[in-house]
Amino acid sequence: MKHVLSAAALIVFTASISAQSTTPDAQTKQLATSIFKQLIEINTTDSVGNVSTASIAMQQRLLDAGFKKEDMYLGGPNDRKENLVVRYKGTGKQKPILFIGHEDVVEARREDWTTDPFKFIEKDGYYYGRGTQDMKESDAILVTTFIRLKKSGYVPDRDLILALTADEEGGKSNGVDWLIKNHRDLIDAEYVLNPDGGGVDLEHGKAVSINIDASEKLYADYQVMATNPGGHSSLPRPDNAIYQVADAMVKLQHYRFPFELNAVTRAYFAKMSNIETGQIAADEKAILQAPPDQAAIARLSKDPIHNSTLHTTCVATRLLAGHANNALPQMASANVNCRILPGHSIDEIRRELVRVFDDPSLTVKYVDDANEVHETAPDRAALPPAALKPEVLNTVEKLSATFWPGAPVIPTMADGASDGVYTNAAGMPTYGVSGIQLETDDVRAHGKDERLPIDSYDEGVQFYYYLVRSLSSGA
Ligand SMILES: [Zn+2]
């Protein structure tokens, strides 16, 4: 029942958007840009930065806009990694939505960049600075949206919770994980929107797709190691640590993890098969049949992107072996990096590697985020995703029709993991939704001279404003 009502309200609401601009008014633009600048210029790297400074600055912005201190929480495991949680109180007709954004950024060295990475610089139609793509632009958009709505006197039909957090990119104090473990009540929600994922792909200035990350693979590293008494290289023996590891890696090269689809990748291929043409479209349809067409799977899997959507992947990424040119190696080891499909645990994949290598004298251990090596891996698995919530999909589709007419909205599975891994595991379905548009060949997150087109930022500001309103004014 709620759905029928919200769809009807949405039609009225989106009809009013088309009459309006997809770019913000001057006052909003000024607010959004000043918040963005402030965040970029607060260094939040793990090495020398301070996430708390950013959290406190955003808390002040929200206090100034009329949010009450008792609806806020500032805290974390140590004084450099404090997270900010703000609750925008609604009427409670629907369950809350949680918005998450990580405030930390990847390291950036001044000498590697053309501009100072911690200065917000406007140049040639772009904003430059570390975090302009990942993801201070979206943190600023979320804060701007909350402030705009509050100042307009808007009362949502559900609580809107904003969590700005630490250590998504690295470090030992992941804020989302910490909040779930320590303050679950503060962030409990029906679902989560995370603008760290999703977004609009542009090709030559034209929007080609609006992606919603509705699931993600799990990241894991494994150490594969052989040891040997060694000896003088003038007297080789049949058993050799380097050959042992090399053999294992060749087995891995030829091994393919099973083909598997879930609710999100099914929806993805169903959609893509209507957009693509020729053999690819036919193959995308054929893998959705029961039973799936094996030849189609094989053809699609030749493409690295399709391959990663259809399978868990594991690949050798580093080798370390030997200690002298004239000595038999006493040790050889390889790092194997895996991207695991939802529903499979990190230890399950470790055991699968043991089976593939089929060499009892090799050890296969788990390497955690802090580079510590463990005999076994966690039983943690990403939950197999449920189908995308119609409320979210419909709203994004309707807004996209105004912002980027003609471009399809596509549910995707991200190849890497974001903070969604924690919220999903905690039972809150998490979607990567963003109105930020980027040229597919200008992705600079984590890289040098990170930048964002000014137009993209402006539309991203408007898109989120309408998105949040639509999702909280239907019931
Ligand atoms: Zn990110």
CSV table of C-alpha atoms in Angstrom, one decimal, residues 34-36 38-39 42 52-64 72 84 86 103 139-140 143-144 147 162 164:
chain,number,residue,atom,x,y,z
A,34,SER,CA,32.5,26.0,0.5
A,35,ILE,CA,31.8,22.7,2.2
A,36,PHE,CA,33.7,20.8,-0.5
A,38,GLN,CA,36.7,22.9,3.5
A,39,LEU,CA,36.8,19.1,3.4
A,42,ILE,CA,41.5,19.1,5.8
A,52,SER,CA,38.2,14.0,13.6
A,53,THR,CA,39.0,17.5,12.3
A,54,ALA,CA,36.7,16.9,9.3
A,55,SER,CA,34.0,15.4,11.5
A,56,ILE,CA,34.0,18.4,13.9
A,57,ALA,CA,33.9,20.9,11.0
A,58,MET,CA,30.9,19.1,9.5
A,59,GLN,CA,29.2,18.9,12.9
A,60,GLN,CA,29.6,22.7,13.2
A,61,ARG,CA,28.1,23.3,9.8
A,62,LEU,CA,25.1,21.2,10.8
A,63,LEU,CA,24.7,22.9,14.2
A,64,ASP,CA,24.8,26.3,12.4
A,72,MET,CA,24.4,14.1,16.9
A,84,LEU,CA,30.1,11.9,13.0
A,86,VAL,CA,23.6,13.0,12.6
A,103,GLU,CA,36.0,11.2,5.1
A,139,ASP,CA,30.4,13.9,1.8
A,140,ALA,CA,30.0,17.6,0.9
A,143,VAL,CA,26.0,17.7,4.3
A,144,THR,CA,24.7,20.3,1.8
A,147,ILE,CA,21.4,21.7,5.5
A,162,LEU,CA,24.1,10.6,8.1
A,164,LEU,CA,30.7,10.4,8.1
